[in-house]
XYZ file of C-alpha atoms in Angstrom:
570
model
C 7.032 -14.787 31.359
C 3.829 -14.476 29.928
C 2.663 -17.969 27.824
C -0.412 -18.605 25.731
C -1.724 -21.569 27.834
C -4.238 -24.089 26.229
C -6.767 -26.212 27.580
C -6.627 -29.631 29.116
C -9.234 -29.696 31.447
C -12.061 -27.477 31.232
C -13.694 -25.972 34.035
C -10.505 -24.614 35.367
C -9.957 -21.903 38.207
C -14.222 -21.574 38.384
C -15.472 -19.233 40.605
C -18.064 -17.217 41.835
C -16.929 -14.301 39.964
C -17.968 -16.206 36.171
C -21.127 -17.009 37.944
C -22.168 -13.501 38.764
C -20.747 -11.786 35.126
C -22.524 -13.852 33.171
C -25.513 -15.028 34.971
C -27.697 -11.825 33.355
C -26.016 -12.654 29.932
C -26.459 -16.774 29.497
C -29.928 -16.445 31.364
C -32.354 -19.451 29.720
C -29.428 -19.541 26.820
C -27.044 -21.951 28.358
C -26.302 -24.538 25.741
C -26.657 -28.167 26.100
C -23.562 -30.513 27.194
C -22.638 -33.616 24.719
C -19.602 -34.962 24.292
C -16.781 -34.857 21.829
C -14.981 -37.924 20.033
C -12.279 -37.428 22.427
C -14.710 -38.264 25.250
C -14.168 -34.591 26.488
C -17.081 -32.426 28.065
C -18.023 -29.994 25.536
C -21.081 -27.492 24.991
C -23.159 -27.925 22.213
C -26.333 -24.886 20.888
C -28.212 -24.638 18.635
C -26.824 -23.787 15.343
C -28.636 -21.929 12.148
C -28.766 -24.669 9.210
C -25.639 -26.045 8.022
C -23.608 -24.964 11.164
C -21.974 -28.386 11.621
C -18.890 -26.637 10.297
C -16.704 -26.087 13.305
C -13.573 -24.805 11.386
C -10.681 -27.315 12.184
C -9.825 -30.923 13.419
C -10.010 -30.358 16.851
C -13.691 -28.496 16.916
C -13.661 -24.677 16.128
C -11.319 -22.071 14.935
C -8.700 -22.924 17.676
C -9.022 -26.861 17.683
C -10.316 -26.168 21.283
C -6.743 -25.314 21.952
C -6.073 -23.846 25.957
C -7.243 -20.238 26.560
C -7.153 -17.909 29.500
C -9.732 -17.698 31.992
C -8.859 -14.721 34.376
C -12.164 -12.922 35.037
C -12.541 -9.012 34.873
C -13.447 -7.293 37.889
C -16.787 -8.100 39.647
C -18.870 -4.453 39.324
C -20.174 -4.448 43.100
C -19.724 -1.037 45.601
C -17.051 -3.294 47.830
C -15.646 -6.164 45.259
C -14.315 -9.178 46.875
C -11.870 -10.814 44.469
C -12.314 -14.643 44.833
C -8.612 -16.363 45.566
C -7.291 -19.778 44.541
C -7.847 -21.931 47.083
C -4.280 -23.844 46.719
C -1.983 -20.922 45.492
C -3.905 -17.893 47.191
C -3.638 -15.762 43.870
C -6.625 -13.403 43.098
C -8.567 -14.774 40.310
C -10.620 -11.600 39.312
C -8.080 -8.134 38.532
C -7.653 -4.820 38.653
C -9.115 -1.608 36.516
C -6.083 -1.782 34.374
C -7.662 -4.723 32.840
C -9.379 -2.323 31.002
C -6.607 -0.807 29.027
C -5.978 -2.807 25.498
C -2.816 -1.949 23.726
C -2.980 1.018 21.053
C -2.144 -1.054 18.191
C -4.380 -4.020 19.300
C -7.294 -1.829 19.743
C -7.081 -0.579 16.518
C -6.902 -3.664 14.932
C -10.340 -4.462 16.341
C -11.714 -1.586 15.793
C -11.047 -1.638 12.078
C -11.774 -5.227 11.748
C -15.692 -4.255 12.795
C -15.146 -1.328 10.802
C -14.871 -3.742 7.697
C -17.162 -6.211 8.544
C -20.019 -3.644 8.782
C -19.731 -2.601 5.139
C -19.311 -6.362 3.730
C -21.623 -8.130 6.343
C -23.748 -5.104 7.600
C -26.343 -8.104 9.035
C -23.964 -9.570 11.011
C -23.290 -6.661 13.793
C -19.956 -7.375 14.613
C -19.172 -5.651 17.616
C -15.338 -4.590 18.343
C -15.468 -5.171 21.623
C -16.336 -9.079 20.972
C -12.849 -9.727 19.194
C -11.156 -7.888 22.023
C -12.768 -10.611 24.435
C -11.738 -13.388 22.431
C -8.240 -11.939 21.922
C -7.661 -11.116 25.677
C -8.957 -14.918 26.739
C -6.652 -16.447 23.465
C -4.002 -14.518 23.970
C -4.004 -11.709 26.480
C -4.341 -9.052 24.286
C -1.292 -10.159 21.872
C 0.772 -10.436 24.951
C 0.128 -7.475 26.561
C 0.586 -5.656 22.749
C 3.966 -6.949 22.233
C 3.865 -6.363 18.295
C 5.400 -3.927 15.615
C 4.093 -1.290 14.089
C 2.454 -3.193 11.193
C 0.995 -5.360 13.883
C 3.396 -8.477 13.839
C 3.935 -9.861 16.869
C 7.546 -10.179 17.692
C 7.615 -13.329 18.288
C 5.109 -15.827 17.428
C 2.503 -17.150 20.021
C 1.829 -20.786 19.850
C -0.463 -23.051 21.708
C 0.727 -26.439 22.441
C 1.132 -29.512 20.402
C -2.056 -30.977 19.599
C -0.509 -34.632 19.870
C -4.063 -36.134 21.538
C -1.678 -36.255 25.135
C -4.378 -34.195 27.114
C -5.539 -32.240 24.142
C -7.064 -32.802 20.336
C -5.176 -34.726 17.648
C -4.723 -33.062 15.024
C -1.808 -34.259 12.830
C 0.274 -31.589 10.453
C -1.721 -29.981 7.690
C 0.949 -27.400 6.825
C 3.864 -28.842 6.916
C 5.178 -26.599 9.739
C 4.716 -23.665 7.680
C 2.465 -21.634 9.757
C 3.082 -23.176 14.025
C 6.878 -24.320 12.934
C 5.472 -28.153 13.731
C 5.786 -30.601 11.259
C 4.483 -33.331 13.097
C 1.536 -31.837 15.183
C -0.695 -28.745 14.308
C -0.761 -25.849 17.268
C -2.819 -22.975 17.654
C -1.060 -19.709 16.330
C -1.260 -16.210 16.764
C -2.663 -13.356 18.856
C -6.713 -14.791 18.060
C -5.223 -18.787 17.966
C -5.963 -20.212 14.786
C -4.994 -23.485 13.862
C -3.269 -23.811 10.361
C -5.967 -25.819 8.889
C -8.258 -23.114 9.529
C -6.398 -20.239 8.785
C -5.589 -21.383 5.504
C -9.173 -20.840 4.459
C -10.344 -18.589 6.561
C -7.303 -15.985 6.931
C -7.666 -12.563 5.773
C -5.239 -9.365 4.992
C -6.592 -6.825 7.591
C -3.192 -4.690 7.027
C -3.249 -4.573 3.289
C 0.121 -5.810 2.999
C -0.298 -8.764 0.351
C -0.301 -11.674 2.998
C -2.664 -12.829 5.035
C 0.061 -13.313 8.397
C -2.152 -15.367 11.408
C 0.648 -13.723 13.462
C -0.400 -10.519 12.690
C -3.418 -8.707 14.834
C -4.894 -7.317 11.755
C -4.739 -9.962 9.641
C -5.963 -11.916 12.650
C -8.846 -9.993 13.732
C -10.418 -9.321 10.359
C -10.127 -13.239 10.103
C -11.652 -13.778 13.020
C -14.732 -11.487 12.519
C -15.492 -13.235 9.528
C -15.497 -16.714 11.634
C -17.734 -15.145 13.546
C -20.222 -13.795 10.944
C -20.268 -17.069 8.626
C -23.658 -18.692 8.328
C -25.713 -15.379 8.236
C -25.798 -14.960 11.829
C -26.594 -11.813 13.585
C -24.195 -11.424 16.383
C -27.199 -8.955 17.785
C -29.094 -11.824 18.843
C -27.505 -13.449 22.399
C -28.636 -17.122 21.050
C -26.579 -16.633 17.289
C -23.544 -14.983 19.563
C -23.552 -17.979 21.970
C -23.485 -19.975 19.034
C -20.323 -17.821 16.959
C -18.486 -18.487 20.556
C -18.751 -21.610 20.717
C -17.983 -22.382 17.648
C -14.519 -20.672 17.838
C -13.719 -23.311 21.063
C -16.003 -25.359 21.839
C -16.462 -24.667 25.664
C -19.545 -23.574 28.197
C -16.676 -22.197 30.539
C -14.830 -20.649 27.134
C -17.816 -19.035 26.408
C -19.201 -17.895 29.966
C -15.303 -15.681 30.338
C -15.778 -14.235 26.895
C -18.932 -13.002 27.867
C -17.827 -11.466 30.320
C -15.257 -9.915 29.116
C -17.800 -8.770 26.446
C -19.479 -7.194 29.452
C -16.431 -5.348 30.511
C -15.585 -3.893 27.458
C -18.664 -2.750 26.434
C -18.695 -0.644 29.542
C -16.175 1.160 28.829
C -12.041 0.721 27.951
C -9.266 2.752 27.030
C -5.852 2.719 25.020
C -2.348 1.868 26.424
C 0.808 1.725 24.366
C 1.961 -1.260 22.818
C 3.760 -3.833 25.053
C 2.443 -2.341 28.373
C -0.727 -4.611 28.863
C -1.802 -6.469 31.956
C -0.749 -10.124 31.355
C -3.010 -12.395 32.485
C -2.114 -15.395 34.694
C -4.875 -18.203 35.206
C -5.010 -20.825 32.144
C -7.616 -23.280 31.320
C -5.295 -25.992 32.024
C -4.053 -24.760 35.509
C -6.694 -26.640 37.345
C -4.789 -28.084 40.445
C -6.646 -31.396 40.172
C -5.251 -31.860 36.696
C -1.808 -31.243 36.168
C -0.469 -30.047 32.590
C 0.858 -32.652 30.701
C 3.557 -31.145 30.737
C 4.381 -31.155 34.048
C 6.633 -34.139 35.618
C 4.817 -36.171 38.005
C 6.151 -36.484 41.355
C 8.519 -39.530 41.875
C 7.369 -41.635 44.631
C 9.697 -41.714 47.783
C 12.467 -44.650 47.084
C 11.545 -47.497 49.687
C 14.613 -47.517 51.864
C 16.157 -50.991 51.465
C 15.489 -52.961 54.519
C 18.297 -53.430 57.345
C 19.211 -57.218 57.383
C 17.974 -58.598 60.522
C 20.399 -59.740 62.965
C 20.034 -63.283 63.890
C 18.025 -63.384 67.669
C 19.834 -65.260 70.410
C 17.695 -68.011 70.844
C 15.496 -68.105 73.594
C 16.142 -71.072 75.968
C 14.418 -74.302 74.946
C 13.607 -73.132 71.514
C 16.219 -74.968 69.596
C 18.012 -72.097 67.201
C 17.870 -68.362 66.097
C 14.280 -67.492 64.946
C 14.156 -67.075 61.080
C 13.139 -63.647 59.978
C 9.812 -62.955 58.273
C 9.742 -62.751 54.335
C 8.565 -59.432 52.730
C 6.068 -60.377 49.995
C 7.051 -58.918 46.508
C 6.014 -55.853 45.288
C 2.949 -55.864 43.631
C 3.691 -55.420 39.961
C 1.557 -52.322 38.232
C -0.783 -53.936 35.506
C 0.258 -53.091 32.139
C -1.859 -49.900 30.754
C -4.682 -50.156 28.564
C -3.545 -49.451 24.518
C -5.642 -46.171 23.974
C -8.276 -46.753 21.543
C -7.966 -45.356 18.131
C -10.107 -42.155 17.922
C -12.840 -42.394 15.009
C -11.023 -40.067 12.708
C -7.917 -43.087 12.955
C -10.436 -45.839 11.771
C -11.146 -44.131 8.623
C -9.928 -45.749 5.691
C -11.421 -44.062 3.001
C -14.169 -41.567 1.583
C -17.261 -42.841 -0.573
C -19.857 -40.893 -2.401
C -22.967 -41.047 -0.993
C -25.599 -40.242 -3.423
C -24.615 -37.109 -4.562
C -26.675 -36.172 -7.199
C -25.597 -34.022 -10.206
C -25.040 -30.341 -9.406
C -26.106 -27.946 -11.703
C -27.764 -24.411 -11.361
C -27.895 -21.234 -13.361
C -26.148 -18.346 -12.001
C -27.357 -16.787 -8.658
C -29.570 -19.242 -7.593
C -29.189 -22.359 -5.523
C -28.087 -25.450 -6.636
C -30.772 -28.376 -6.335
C -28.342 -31.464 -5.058
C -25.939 -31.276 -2.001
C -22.456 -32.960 -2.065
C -23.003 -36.072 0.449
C -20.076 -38.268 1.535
C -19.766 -41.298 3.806
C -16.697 -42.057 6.065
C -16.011 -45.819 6.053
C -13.310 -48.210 7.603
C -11.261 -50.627 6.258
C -14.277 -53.163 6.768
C -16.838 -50.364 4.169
C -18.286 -49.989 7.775
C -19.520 -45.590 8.350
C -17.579 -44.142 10.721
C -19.380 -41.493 13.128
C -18.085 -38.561 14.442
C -15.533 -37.541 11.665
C -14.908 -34.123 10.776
C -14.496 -33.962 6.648
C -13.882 -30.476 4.882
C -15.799 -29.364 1.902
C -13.866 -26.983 0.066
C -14.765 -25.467 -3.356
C -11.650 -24.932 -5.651
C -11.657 -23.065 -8.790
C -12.133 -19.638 -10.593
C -15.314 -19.301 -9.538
C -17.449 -17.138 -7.084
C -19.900 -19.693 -6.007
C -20.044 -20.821 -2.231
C -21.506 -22.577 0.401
C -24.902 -21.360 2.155
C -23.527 -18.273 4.203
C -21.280 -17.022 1.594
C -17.879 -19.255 2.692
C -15.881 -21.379 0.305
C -14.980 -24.185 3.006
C -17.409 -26.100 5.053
C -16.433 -28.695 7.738
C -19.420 -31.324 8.733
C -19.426 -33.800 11.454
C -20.464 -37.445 9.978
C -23.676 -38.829 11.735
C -24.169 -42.176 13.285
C -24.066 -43.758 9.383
C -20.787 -41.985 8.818
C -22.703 -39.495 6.236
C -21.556 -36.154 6.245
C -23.820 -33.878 3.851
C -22.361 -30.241 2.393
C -24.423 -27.264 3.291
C -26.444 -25.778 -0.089
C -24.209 -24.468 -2.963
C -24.996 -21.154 -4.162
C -24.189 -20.309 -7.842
C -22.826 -16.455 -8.317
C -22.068 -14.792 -11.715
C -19.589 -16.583 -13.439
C -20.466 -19.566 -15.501
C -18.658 -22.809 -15.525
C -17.569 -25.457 -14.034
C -15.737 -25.556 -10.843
C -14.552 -28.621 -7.976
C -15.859 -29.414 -4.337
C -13.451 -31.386 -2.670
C -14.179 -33.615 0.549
C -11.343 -34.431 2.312
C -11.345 -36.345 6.248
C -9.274 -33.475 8.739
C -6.957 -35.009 10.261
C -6.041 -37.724 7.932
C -3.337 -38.207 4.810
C -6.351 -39.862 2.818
C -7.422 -39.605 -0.793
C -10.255 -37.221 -1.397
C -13.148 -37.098 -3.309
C -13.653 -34.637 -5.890
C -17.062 -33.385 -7.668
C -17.497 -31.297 -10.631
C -20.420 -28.907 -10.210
C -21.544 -26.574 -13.414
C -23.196 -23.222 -13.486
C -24.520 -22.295 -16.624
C -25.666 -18.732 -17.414
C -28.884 -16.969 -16.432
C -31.180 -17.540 -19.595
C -33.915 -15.372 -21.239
C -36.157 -16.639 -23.850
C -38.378 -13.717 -24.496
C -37.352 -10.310 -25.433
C -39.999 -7.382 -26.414
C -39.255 -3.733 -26.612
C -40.910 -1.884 -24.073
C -42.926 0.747 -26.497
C -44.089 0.921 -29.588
C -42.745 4.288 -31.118
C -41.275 4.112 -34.720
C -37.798 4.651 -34.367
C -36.769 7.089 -37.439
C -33.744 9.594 -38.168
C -32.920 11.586 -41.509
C -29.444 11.049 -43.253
C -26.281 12.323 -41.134
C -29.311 12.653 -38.041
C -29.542 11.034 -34.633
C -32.371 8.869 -33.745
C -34.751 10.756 -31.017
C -35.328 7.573 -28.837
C -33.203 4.586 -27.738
C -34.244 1.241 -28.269
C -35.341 0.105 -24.459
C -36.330 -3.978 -24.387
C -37.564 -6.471 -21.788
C -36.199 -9.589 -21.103
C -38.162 -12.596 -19.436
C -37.388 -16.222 -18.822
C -40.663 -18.709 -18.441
C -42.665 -15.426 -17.651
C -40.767 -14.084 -15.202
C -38.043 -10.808 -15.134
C -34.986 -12.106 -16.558
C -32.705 -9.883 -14.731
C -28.598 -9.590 -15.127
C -28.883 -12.018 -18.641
C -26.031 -11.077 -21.089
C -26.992 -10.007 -24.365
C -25.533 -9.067 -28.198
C -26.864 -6.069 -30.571
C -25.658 -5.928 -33.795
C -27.011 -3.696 -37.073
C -27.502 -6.859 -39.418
C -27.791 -6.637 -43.547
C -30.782 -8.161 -43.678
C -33.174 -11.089 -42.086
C -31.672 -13.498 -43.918
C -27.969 -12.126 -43.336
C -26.976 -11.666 -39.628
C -23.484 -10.702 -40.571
C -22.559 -6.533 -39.720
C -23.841 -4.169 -41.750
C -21.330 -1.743 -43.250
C -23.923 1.229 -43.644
C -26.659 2.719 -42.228
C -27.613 3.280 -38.093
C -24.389 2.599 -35.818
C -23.044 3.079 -32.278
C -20.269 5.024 -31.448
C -17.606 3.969 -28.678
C -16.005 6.064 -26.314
C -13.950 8.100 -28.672
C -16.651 8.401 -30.721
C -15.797 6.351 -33.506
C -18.427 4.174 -35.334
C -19.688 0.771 -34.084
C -22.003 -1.947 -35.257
C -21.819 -4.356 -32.853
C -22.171 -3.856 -29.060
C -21.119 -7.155 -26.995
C -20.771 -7.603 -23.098
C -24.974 -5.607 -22.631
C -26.350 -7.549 -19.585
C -30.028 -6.679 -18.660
C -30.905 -5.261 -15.264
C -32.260 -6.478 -12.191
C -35.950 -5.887 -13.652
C -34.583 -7.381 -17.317
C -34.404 -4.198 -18.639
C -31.806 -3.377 -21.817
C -31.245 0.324 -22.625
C -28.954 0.479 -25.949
C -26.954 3.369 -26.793
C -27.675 6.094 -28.688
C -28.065 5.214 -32.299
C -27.057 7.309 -34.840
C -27.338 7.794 -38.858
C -24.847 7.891 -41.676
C -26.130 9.024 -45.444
C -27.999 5.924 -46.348
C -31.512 5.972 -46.582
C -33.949 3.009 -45.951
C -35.172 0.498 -43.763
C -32.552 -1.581 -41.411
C -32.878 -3.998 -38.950
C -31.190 -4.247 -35.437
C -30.907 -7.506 -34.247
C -30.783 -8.233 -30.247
C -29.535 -11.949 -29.009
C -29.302 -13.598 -25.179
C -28.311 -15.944 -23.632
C -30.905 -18.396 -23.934
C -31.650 -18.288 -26.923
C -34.213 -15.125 -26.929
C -33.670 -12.803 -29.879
C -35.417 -9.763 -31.628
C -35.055 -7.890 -34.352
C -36.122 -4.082 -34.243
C -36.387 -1.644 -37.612
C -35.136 1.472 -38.033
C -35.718 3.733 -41.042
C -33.348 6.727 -42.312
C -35.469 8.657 -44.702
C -34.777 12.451 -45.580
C -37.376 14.886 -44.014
C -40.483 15.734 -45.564
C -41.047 19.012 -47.688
């Protein structure tokens, strides 16, 4: 039976085999080790500004959930397979490890496919989701999904109840891993609910965005990969996309190598016929699964009562047998401390200062938050979301809508950059504590839009047309805001009665639609990149005379052009 394993001790089932595959890939890259707030080992690199978001409660897309760490084969002339030293069972596996399922393959494949034309700078490689899915999942179990890519029954990690593993209480209500008490990792790439729910995608084009489907699921995860700008070309920004989906230097050292495999070549089986694999992260021999009964201890055999000794001549009586002393009794366990993320009691703001910009640039404040207990004391190591909520298209620094930061040693926890797009207005950022049922806080941030307050036409020809005539040149103008090219500002033109009267004319120059009827009034004109406006073609009706065109933006820039309709000279 083939399970999706997770992780309770890492470091499992190492062998020589991880140290030769990656040792020409992690050379002088091999992150740092620090420590989690679960007291775990963990690996920490560097990460591009603002990559404190890990993705979930339990660190990364998975909530470090378990993963698999059989190794592909070791590419040597005579390959020695290393064995377990308790259970004898090969660690490294056969040239059929190369084969990925015909429907999983494709899902990959298309997922990269997708990412290169919406994040061409990232360099999402296919065969980097197909080393992530065979260590999360073994390839979708071996490819046991539909045609649509479902799987046919849903994988789950196990419950992340803080017994061995992270604790991350329900955030979906079971909806997603079936768990209403616990979160679990879910799916053939191992998201946790919390995660998917902002970073799932619909690979499939089916209208839901399914975590147990491959497509969905592999699109989602390629964005995960390619948030914060990164360049999946460079080893160092790859190391860091890794760990960042489970935070692990042993994690990351098998999916490199199974990078490494794939890259050198794979090949298509059908669905359902995959090599399974076998070795977990948690199948370390010196550390049990939680899951797994301990031994009971041999019952003490109750003692035979002694038979009373003749007594020895001269002694008096029977000798009196020796007492056993009492059992010792086991000490009563430690209570297990409260993690950080328990002691939090509630969210202040911390400074946040008002957030403003004007569309497409950056805004000038960040959304700062402090974790604090009961006693207004910060509280360190707590993961809080950012999430921006609204009809808007603004988003963090890296182009995401959800941002997860780690509070520092004052309990702070600081949003990365906001970036204003097109539409004005105002919209929400919400900070929230993962992991806890706590009240929020919620900040209003505005984006007003771009502005011009200059506008000149960019040459100086007379603009003239006879009655019933067409006007030989269209009015071209310039916008600029403070001096510089006001590009994408939305502007008004409207043929005005006069200076004094802005309202439409009813004669003279006009528009014409698309059907070619007669207009006045042309809304919805926005500028170009270099602040450039190109009206229409303007055209003449029977009245003669001077009339005035009258351009407005937003900003408050405005100009007014004349056009005269005079019959032709003699």
């Amino acid at each position: 039976m083939a399970a999706h394993f997770g992780r309770l001790r890492k470091g499992a089932t190492t062998t020589a085999v991880a140290a030769v595959a990656v040792a020409a890939l992690s050379a002088s890259q091999a992150p740092g080790v620090t420590t989690d707030d679960l007291g775990r080992q963990a690996a920490g690199a560097a990460q591009p500004s603002g990559d404190a978001n890990t993705g979930g409660a339990g660190g990364g897309a998975t909530g470090d959930s378990p993963y698999y760490t059989d190794l592909p084969p070791l590419k040597s002339p005579n390959p020695s397979p290393s064995a377990s030293p308790t259970t004898g069972t090969t660690v490294s596996v056969g040239e059929a490890e190369a084969g990925i399922p015909a429907t999983v393959l494709d899902a990959y494949k298309k997922a990269e496919a997708e990412l290169r034309a919406s994040k061409p700078g990232c360099n999402l490689p296919w065969q980097l989701l197909a080393a992530i899915g065979k260590v999360e999942s073994g390839q979708a179990r071996g490819g046991r999904v539909d045609a649509s890519g479902t799987t046919y029954s849903p994988i789950l990690g196990p419950k992340l109840d803080g017994n061995g593993f992270a604790l991350i209480a329900d955030t979906d209500n079971g909806a997603y891993d079936g768990d209403p008490a616990y979160d679990r990792a879910v799916g053939p790439m191992q998201f946790i609910p919390s995660t998917w729910e902002w970073a799932g995608r619909d690979g499939n084009g089916d209208g839901k965005k399914d975590p147990n489907n491959v497509y969905d699921a592999a699109l989602a995860a390629g964005h995960y990969l390619c948030r914060f700008d990164r360049d999946l070309s460079v080893q160092s920004q790859m190391n860091a996309a890794i760990l960042n989906y489970n935070n692990s230097t042993e994690y990351l050292n098998t999916v490199l190598s199974w990078l490494e495999y794939y890259r050198k070549g794979t090949h298509e089986v059908p669905d359902g016929t995959g090599t399974l694999p076998s070795h977990s992260s948690n199948n370390d021999p010196a550390s049990p699964s939680p899951s797994t009964p301990a031994t009971p201890s041999t019952p003490t055999t109750p003692s035979t009562p002694s038979t009373p000794s003749t007594p020895k001549p001269g002694t008096g009586g029977p000798t009196s047998p020796t007492p056993k002393p009492p059992a010792p009794t086991s000490p009563t366990p430690s209570p297990t401390p409260p993690t950080p993320t328990q002691t939090v009691d509630h969210l202040e703001d911390a400074n946040t200062g008002t957030l403003t910009a004007t569309a497409g640039s950056a805004f000038g404040a960040k959304v700062a938050v402090r974790a604090e207990s009961k006693a207004s004391k910060g509280v360190a190591k707590v993961r809080v979301r950012f999430t921006i909520i609204g009809d808007t298209d603004a988003t963090f620094t890296g182009g995401e809508s959800v941002a997860t930061v780690v509070t520092g040693s004052a309990g702070t926890a600081t949003a990365p950059a906001l970036v204003a797009g097109e539409k004005a207005g105002d919209f929400t950022v919400r900070a929230t504590v993962v992991g806890r049922v706590l009240g929020g806080l919620d900040y209003t941030a505005t984006v007003t839009p771009r502005q011009a307050d200059t506008l000149t036409r960019t040459g100086d020809t007379a603009l003239t047309c006879v009655p019933g005539g067409e006007f030989a040149d269209q009015v071209e103008l310039k916008a600029t805001y403070k001096g510089a090219v006001a590009g994408k500002v939305a502007a008004t033109a409207t043929l005005i009665k006069s200076a004094d009267d802005a309202t439409e004319n009813d004669k003279g120059p006009y528009f014409k639609d698309a059907d070619g009827k007669t207009i006045r009034t042309l809304t919805d004109l926005t500028t170009d990149a270099d602040g450039v406006l190109k009206l229409p073609k303007l055209y003449a009706d029977d009245a003669t005379g001077t009339f005035l065109l009258r351009v407005n933006t937003t900003g408050g820039a405005v100009l007014t052009v004349e056009l005269k309709v005079a019959a032709a000279a003699s």
